[in-house]
PDB file of C-alpha atoms and ligand atoms in Angstrom:
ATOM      1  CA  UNK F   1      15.023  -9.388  -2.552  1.00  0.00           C
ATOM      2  CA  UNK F   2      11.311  -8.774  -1.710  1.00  0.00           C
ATOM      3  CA  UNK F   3      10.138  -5.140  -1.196  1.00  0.00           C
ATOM      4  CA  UNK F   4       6.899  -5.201   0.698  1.00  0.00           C
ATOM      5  CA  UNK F   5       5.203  -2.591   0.076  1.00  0.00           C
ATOM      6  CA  UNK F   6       2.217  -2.164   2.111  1.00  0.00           C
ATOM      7  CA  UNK F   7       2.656  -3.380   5.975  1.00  0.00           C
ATOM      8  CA  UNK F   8       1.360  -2.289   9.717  1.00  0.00           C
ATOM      9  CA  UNK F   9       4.035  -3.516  11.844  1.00  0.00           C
ATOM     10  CA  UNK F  10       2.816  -1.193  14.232  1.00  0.00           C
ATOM     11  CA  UNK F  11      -0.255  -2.997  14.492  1.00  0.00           C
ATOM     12  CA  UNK F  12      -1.310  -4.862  18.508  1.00  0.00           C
ATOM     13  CA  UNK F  13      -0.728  -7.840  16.970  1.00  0.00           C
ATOM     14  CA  UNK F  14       2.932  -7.951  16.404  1.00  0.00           C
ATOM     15  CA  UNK F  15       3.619  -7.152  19.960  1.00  0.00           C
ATOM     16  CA  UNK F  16       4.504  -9.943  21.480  1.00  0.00           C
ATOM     17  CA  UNK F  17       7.394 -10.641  18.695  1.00  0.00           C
ATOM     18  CA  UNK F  18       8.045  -7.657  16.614  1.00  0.00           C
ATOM     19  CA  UNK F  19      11.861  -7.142  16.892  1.00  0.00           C
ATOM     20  CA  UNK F  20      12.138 -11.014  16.576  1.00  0.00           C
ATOM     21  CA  UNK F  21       9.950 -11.024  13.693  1.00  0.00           C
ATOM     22  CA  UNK F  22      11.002  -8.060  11.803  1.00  0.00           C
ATOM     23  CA  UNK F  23      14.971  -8.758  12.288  1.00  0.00           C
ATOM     24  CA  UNK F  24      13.795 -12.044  10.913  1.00  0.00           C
ATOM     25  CA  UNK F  25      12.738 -11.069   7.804  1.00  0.00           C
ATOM     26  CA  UNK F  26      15.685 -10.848   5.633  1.00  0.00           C
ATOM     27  CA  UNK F  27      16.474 -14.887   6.803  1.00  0.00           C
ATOM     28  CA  UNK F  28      13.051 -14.996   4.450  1.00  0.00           C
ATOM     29  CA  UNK F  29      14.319 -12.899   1.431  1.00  0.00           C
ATOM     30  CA  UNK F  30      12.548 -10.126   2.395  1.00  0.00           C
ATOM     31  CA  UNK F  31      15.382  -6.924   1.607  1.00  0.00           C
ATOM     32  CA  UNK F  32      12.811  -3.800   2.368  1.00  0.00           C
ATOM     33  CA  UNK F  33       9.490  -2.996   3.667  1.00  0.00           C
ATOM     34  CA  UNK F  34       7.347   0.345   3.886  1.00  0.00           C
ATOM     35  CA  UNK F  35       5.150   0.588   7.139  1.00  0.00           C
ATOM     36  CA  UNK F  36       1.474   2.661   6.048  1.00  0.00           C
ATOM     37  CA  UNK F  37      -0.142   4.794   8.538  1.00  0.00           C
ATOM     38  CA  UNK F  38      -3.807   4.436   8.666  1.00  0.00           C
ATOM     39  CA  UNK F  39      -4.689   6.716  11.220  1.00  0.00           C
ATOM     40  CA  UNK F  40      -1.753   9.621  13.248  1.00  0.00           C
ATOM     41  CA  UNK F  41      -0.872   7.184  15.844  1.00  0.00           C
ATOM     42  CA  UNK F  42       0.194   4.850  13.234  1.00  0.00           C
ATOM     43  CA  UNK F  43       1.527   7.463  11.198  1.00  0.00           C
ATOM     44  CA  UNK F  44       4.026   8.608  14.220  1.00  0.00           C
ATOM     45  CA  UNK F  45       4.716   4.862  14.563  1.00  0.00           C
ATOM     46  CA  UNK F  46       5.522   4.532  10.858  1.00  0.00           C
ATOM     47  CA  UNK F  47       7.604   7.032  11.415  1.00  0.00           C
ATOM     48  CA  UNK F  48       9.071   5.360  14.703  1.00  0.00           C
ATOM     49  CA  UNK F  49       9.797   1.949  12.584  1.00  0.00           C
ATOM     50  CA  UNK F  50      11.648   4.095  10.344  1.00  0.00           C
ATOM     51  CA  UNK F  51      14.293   5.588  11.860  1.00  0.00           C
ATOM     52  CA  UNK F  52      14.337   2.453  14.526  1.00  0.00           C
ATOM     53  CA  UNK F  53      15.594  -0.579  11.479  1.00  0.00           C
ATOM     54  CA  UNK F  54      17.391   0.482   8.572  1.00  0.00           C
ATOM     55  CA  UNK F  55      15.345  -1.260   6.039  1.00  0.00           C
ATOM     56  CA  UNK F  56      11.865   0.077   7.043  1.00  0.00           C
ATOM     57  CA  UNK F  57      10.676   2.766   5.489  1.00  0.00           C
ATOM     58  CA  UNK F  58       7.223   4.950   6.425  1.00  0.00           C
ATOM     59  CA  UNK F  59       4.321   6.384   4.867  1.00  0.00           C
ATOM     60  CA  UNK F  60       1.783   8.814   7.072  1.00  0.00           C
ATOM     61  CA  UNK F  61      -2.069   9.624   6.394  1.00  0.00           C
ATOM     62  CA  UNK F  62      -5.424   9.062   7.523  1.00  0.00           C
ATOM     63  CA  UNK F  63      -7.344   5.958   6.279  1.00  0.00           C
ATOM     64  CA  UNK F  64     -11.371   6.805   5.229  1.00  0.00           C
ATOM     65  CA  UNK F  65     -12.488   5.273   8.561  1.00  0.00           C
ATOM     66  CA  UNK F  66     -10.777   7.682  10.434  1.00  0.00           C
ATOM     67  CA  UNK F  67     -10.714  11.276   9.190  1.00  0.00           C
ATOM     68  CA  UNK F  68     -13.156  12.326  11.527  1.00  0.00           C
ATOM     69  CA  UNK F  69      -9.631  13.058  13.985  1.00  0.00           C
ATOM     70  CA  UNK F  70      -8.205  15.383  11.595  1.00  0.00           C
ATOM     71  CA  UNK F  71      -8.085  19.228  11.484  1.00  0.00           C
ATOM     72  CA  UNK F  72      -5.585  21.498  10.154  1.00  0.00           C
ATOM     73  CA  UNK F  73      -3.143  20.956  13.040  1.00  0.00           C
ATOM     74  CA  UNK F  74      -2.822  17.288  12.323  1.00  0.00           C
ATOM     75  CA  UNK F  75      -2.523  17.755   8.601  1.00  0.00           C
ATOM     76  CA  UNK F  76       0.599  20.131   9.489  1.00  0.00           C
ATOM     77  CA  UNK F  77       1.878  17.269  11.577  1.00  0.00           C
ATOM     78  CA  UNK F  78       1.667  15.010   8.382  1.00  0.00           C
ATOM     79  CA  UNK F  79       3.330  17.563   6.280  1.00  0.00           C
ATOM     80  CA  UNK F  80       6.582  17.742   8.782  1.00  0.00           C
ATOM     81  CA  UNK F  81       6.526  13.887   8.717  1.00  0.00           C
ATOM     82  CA  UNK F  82       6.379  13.844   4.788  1.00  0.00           C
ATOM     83  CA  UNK F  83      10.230  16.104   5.404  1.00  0.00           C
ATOM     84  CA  UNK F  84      11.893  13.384   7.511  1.00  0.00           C
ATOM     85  CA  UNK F  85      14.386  11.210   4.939  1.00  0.00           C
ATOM     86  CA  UNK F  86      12.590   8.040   5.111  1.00  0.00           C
ATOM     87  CA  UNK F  87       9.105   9.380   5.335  1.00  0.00           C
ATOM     88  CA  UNK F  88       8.537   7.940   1.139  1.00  0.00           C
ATOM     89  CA  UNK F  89       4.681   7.950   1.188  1.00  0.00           C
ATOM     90  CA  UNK F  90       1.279   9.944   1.696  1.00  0.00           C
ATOM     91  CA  UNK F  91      -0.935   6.668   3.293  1.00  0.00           C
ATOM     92  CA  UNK F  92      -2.961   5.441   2.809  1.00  0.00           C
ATOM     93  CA  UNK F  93      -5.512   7.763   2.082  1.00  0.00           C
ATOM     94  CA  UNK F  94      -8.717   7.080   0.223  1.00  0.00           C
ATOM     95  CA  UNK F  95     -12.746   6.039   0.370  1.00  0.00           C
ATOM     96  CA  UNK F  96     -14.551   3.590   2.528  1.00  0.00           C
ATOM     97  CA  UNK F  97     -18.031   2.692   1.706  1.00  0.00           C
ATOM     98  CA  UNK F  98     -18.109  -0.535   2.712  1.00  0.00           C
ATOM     99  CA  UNK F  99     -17.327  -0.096   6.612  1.00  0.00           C
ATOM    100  CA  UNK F 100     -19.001   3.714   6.076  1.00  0.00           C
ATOM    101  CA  UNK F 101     -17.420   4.849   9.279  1.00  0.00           C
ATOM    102  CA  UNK F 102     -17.342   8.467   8.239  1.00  0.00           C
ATOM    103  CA  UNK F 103     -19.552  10.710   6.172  1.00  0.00           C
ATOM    104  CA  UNK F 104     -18.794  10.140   2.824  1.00  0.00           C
ATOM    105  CA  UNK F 105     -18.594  14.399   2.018  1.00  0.00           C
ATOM    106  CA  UNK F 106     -15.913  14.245   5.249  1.00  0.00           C
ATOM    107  CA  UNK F 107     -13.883  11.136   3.508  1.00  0.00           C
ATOM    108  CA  UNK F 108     -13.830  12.848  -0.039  1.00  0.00           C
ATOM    109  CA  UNK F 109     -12.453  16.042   1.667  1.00  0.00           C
ATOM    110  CA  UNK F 110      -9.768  14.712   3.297  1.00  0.00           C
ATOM    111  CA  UNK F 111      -9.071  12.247   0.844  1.00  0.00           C
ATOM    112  CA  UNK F 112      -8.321  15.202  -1.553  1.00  0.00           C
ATOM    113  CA  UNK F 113      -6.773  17.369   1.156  1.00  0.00           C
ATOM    114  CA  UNK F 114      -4.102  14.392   1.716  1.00  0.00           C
ATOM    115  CA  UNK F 115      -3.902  13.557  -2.082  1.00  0.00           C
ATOM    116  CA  UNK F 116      -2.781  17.618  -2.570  1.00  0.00           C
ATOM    117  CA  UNK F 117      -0.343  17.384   0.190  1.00  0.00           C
ATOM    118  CA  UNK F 118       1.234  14.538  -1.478  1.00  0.00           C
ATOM    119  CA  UNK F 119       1.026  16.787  -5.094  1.00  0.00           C
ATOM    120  CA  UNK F 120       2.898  19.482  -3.007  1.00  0.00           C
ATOM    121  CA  UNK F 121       5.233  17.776  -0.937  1.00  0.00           C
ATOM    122  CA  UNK F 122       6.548  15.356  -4.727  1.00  0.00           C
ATOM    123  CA  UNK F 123       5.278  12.166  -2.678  1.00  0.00           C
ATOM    124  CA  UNK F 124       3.629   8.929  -3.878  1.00  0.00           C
ATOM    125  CA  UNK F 125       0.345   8.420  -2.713  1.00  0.00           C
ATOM    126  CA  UNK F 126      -0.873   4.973  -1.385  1.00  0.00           C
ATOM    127  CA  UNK F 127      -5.001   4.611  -2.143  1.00  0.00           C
ATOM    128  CA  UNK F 128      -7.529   2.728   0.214  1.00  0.00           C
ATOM    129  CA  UNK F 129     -11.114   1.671  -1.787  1.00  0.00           C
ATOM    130  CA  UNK F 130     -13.369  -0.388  -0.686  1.00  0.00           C
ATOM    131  CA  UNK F 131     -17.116   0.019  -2.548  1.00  0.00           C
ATOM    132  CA  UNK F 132     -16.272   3.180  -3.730  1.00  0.00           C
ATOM    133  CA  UNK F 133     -15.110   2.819  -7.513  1.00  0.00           C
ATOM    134  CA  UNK F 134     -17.037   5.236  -9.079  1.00  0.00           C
ATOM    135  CA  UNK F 135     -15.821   8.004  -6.483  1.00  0.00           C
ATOM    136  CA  UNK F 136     -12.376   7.348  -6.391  1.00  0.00           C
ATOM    137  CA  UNK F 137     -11.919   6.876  -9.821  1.00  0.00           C
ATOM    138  CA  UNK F 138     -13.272  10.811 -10.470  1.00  0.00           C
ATOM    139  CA  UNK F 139     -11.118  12.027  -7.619  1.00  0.00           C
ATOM    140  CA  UNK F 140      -7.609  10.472  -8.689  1.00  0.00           C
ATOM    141  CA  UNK F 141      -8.611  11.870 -12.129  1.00  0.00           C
ATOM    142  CA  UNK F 142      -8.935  15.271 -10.722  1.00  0.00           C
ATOM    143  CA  UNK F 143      -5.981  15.259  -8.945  1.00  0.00           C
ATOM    144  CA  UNK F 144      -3.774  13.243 -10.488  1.00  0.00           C
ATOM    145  CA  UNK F 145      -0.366  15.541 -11.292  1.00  0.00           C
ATOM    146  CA  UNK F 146       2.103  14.787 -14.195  1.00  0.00           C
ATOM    147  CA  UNK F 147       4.756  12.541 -13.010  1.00  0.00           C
ATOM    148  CA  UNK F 148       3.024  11.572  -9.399  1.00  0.00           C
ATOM    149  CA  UNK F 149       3.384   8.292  -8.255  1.00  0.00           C
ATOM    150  CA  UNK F 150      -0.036   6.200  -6.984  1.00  0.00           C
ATOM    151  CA  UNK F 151      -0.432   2.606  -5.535  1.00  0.00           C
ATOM    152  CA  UNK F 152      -3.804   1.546  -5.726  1.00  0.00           C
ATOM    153  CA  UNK F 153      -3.750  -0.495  -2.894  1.00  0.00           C
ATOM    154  CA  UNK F 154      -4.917  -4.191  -2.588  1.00  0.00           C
ATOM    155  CA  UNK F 155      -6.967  -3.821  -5.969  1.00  0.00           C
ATOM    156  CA  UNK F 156     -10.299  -5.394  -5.819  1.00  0.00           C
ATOM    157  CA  UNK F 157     -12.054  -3.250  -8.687  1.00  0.00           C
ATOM    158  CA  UNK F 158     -13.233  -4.923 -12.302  1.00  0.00           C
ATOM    159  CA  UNK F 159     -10.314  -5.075 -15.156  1.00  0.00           C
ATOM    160  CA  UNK F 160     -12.339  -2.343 -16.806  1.00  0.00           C
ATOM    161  CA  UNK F 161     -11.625  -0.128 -14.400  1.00  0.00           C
ATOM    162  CA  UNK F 162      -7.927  -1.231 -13.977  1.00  0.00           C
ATOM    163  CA  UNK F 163      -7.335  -0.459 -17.909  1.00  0.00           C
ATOM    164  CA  UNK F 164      -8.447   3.214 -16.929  1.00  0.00           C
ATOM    165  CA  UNK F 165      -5.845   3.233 -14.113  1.00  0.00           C
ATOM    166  CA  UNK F 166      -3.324   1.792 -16.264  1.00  0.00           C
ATOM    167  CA  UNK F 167      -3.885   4.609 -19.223  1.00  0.00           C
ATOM    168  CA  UNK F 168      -3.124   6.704 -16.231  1.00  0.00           C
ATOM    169  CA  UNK F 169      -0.375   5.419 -15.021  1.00  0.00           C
ATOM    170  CA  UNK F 170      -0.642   4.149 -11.649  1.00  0.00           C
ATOM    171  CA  UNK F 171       0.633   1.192  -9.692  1.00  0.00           C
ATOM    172  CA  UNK F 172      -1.444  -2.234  -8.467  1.00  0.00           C
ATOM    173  CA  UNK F 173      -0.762  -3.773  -4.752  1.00  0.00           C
ATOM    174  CA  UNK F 174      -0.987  -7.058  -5.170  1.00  0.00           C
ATOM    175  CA  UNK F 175      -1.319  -9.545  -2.298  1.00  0.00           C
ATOM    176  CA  UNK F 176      -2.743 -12.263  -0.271  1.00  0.00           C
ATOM    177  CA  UNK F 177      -5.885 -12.232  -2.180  1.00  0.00           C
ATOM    178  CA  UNK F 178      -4.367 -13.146  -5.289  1.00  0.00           C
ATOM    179  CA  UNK F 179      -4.348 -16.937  -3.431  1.00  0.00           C
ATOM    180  CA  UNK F 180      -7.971 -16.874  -2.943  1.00  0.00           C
ATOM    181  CA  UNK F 181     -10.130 -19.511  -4.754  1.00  0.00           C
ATOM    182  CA  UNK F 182     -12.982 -17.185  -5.142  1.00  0.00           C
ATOM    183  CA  UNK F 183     -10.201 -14.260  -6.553  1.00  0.00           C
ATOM    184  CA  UNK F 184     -10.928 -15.055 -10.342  1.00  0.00           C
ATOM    185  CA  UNK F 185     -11.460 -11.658 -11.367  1.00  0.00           C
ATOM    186  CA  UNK F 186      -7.936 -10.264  -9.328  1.00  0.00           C
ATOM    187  CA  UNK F 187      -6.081 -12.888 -11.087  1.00  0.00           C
ATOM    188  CA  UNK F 188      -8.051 -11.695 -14.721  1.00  0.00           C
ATOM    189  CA  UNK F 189      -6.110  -8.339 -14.159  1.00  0.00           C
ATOM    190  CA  UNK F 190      -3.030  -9.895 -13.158  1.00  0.00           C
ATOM    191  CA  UNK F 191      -3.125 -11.871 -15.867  1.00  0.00           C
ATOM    192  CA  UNK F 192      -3.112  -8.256 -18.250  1.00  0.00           C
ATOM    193  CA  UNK F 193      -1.056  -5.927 -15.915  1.00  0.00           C
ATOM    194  CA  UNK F 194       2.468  -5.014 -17.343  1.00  0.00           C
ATOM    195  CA  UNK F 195       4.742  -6.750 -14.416  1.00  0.00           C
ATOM    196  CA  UNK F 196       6.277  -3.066 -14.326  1.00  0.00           C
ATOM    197  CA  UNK F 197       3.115  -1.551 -12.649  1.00  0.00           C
ATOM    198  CA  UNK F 198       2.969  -4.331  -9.806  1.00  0.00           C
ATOM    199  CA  UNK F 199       4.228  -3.992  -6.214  1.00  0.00           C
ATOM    200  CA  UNK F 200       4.034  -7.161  -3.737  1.00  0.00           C
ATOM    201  CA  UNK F 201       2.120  -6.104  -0.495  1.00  0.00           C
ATOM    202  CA  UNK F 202       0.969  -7.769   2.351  1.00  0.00           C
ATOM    203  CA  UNK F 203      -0.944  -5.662   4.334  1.00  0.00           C
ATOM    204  CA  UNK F 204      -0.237  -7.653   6.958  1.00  0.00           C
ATOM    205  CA  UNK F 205      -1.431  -8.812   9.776  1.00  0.00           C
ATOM    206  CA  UNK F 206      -4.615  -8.944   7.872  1.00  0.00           C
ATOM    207  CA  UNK F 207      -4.992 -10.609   4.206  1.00  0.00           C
ATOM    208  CA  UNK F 208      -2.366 -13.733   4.863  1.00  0.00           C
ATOM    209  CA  UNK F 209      -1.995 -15.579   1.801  1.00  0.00           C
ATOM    210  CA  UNK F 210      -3.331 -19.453   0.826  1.00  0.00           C
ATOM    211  CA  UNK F 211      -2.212 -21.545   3.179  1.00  0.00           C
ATOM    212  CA  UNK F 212      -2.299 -19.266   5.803  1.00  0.00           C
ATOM    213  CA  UNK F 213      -5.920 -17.470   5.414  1.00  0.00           C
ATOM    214  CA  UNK F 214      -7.488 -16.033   8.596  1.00  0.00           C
ATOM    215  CA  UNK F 215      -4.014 -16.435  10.392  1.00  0.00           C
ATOM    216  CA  UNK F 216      -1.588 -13.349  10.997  1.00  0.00           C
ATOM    217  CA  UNK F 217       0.312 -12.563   7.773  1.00  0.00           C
ATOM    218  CA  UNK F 218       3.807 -11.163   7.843  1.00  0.00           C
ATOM    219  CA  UNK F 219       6.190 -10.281   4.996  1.00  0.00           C
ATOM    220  CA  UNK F 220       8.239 -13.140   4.734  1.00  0.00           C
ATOM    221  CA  UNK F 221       4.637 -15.127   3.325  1.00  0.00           C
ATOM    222  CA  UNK F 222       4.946 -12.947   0.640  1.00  0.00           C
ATOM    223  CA  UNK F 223       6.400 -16.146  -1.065  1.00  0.00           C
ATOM    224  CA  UNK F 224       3.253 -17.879  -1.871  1.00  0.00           C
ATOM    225  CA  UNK F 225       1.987 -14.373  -3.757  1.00  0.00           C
ATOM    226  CA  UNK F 226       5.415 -14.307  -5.314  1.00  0.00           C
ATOM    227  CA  UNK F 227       4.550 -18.306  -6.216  1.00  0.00           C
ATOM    228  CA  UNK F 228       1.130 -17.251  -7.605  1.00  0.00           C
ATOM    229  CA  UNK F 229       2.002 -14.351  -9.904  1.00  0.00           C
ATOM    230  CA  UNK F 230       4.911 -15.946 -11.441  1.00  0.00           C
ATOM    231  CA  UNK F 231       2.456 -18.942 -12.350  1.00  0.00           C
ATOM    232  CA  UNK F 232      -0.199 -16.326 -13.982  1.00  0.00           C
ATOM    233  CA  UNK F 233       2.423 -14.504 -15.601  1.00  0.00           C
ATOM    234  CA  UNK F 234       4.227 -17.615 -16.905  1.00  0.00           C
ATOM    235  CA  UNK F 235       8.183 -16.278 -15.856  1.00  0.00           C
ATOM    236  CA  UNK F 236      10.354 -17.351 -12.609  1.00  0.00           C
ATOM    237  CA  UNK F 237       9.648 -16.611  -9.271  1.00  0.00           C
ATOM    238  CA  UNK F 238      13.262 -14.597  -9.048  1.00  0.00           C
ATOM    239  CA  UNK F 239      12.438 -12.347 -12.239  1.00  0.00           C
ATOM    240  CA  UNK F 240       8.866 -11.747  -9.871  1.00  0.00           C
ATOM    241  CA  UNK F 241      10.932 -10.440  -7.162  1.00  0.00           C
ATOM    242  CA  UNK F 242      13.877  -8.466  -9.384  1.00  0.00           C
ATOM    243  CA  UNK F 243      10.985  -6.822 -11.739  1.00  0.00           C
ATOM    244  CA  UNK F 244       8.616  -5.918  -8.191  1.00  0.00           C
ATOM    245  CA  UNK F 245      11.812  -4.428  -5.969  1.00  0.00           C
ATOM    246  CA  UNK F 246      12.764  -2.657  -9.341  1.00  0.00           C
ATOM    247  CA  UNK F 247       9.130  -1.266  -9.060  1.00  0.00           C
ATOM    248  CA  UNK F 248       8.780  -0.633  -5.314  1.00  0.00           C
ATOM    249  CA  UNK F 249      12.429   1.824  -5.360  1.00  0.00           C
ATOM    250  CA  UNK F 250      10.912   3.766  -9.028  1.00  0.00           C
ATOM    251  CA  UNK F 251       7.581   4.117  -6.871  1.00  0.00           C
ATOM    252  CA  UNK F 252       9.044   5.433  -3.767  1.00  0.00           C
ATOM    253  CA  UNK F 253      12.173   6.927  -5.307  1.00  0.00           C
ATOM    254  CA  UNK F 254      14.259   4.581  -2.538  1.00  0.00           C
ATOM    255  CA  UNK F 255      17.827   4.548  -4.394  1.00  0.00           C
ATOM    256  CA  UNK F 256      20.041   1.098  -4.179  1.00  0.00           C
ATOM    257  CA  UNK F 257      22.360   3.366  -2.411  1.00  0.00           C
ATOM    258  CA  UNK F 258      20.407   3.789   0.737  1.00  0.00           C
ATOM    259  CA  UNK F 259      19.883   0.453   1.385  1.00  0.00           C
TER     260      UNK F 259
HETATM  261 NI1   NI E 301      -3.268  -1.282   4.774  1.00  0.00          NI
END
């Protein structure tokens, strides 16, 4: 079934229909989803989501935007999250220069405070860039440990750059962009990604696939990314989903068993 690996279910606009929509989801093929923290109110609700349905998962961290709010209290708080069983994820961390909410000195700090917690603690890491190749690509080479796991998160870099990723092993979020007409370039390094280092994602509400664009996405239109990849990669729509789920439980280290 589809793992969706990147959602904010927590997010205002679900509120009028979350339970309906999330206890939905498996009608639409979707088996498991992790909810990302962007900020610690999201990061408590992750952790909420969690233990509320059995097939959410959560991941907890500060987004780029939003370090300013973190001290060494709060970055305890994360750590006890990171010990509760289906806390799977530091998340998503990372560099914003495009929205340049914070400094960017302040984002690189906490960016690889949270990355070292992650190193610590044996958790993936999910990774937020936006304009901000060159630094992100020097940090995760810093700080990268043998045998972490790391997502880079809706991938909008150059194919260049994902070869360099690749040769270090990390993961590629793939989602409603792919659907875009003007996403020729995403599609380029879908086109030469190993299907073993891709995870479906939504991101949702935001980034709703083609036909849906502009319009809340959920989970379940995962479909039309599923539709897409399988057409680029030239095998069925159910290997898509087998090979990605296979993917999503290596990444997070979520067993068949605790389904
Ligand atoms: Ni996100």
């Amino acid at each position: 079934m589809i793992f969706d690996t990147h959602a904010h279910y927590d997010d205002s606009a679900f509120d009028e229909d979350r339970d309906v929509l999330l206890t939905s989801l498996h009608e639409q093929g979707v088996g498991m989803l992790v909810n990302v923290g962007a900020d610690m109110e999201s990061s408590a609700c992750s952790v909420e989501l969690a233990e509320q349905y059995p097939f959410i998962y959560g991941a907890v961290g500060v987004h780029p935007d939003g370090v300013g709010e973190l001290n060494e209290e709060k970055l305890c708080r994360l750590r006890e999250y990171l010990a509760l069983p289906k806390i799977v994820a530091v998340g998503e961390i990372g560099l914003d220069y495009y929205w340049d909410k914070e400094q960017h000195d302040l984002q690189k700090e906490w960016f690889v405070r949270q990355f070292r917690l992650a190193a610590e603690t044996g958790m993936p890491v999910i990774i937020h860039s936006r304009e901000a190749a060159a630094d992100t690509l020097d940090i995760v080479k810093e700080e990268l440990q043998p045998g972490m796991h790391v997502v880079m998160h809706c991938y909008s870099y150059s194919l260049e750059q994902a070869r360099e990723y690749l040769k270090m092993g990390l993961y590629f979020g793939i989602g409603g962009v792919l659907t875009f007409k003007n996403a020729r370039k995403l599609k380029e390094v879908v086109e030469e990604l190993p299907m073993e280092r891709i995870l479906l994602e939504t991101d949702c509400p935001y980034l709703a696939p083609v036909p849906f664009r502009g319009k809340r996405n959920d989970s379940g239109k995962l479909t039309y990314v599923v539709h897409e990849i399988s057409a680029l990669k030239g095998i069925p729509e159910e290997e898509v989903i087998r090979i990605t789920e296979e993917n999503a439980r290596r990444f997070y280290r979520i067993g068949k068993e605790r389904r």
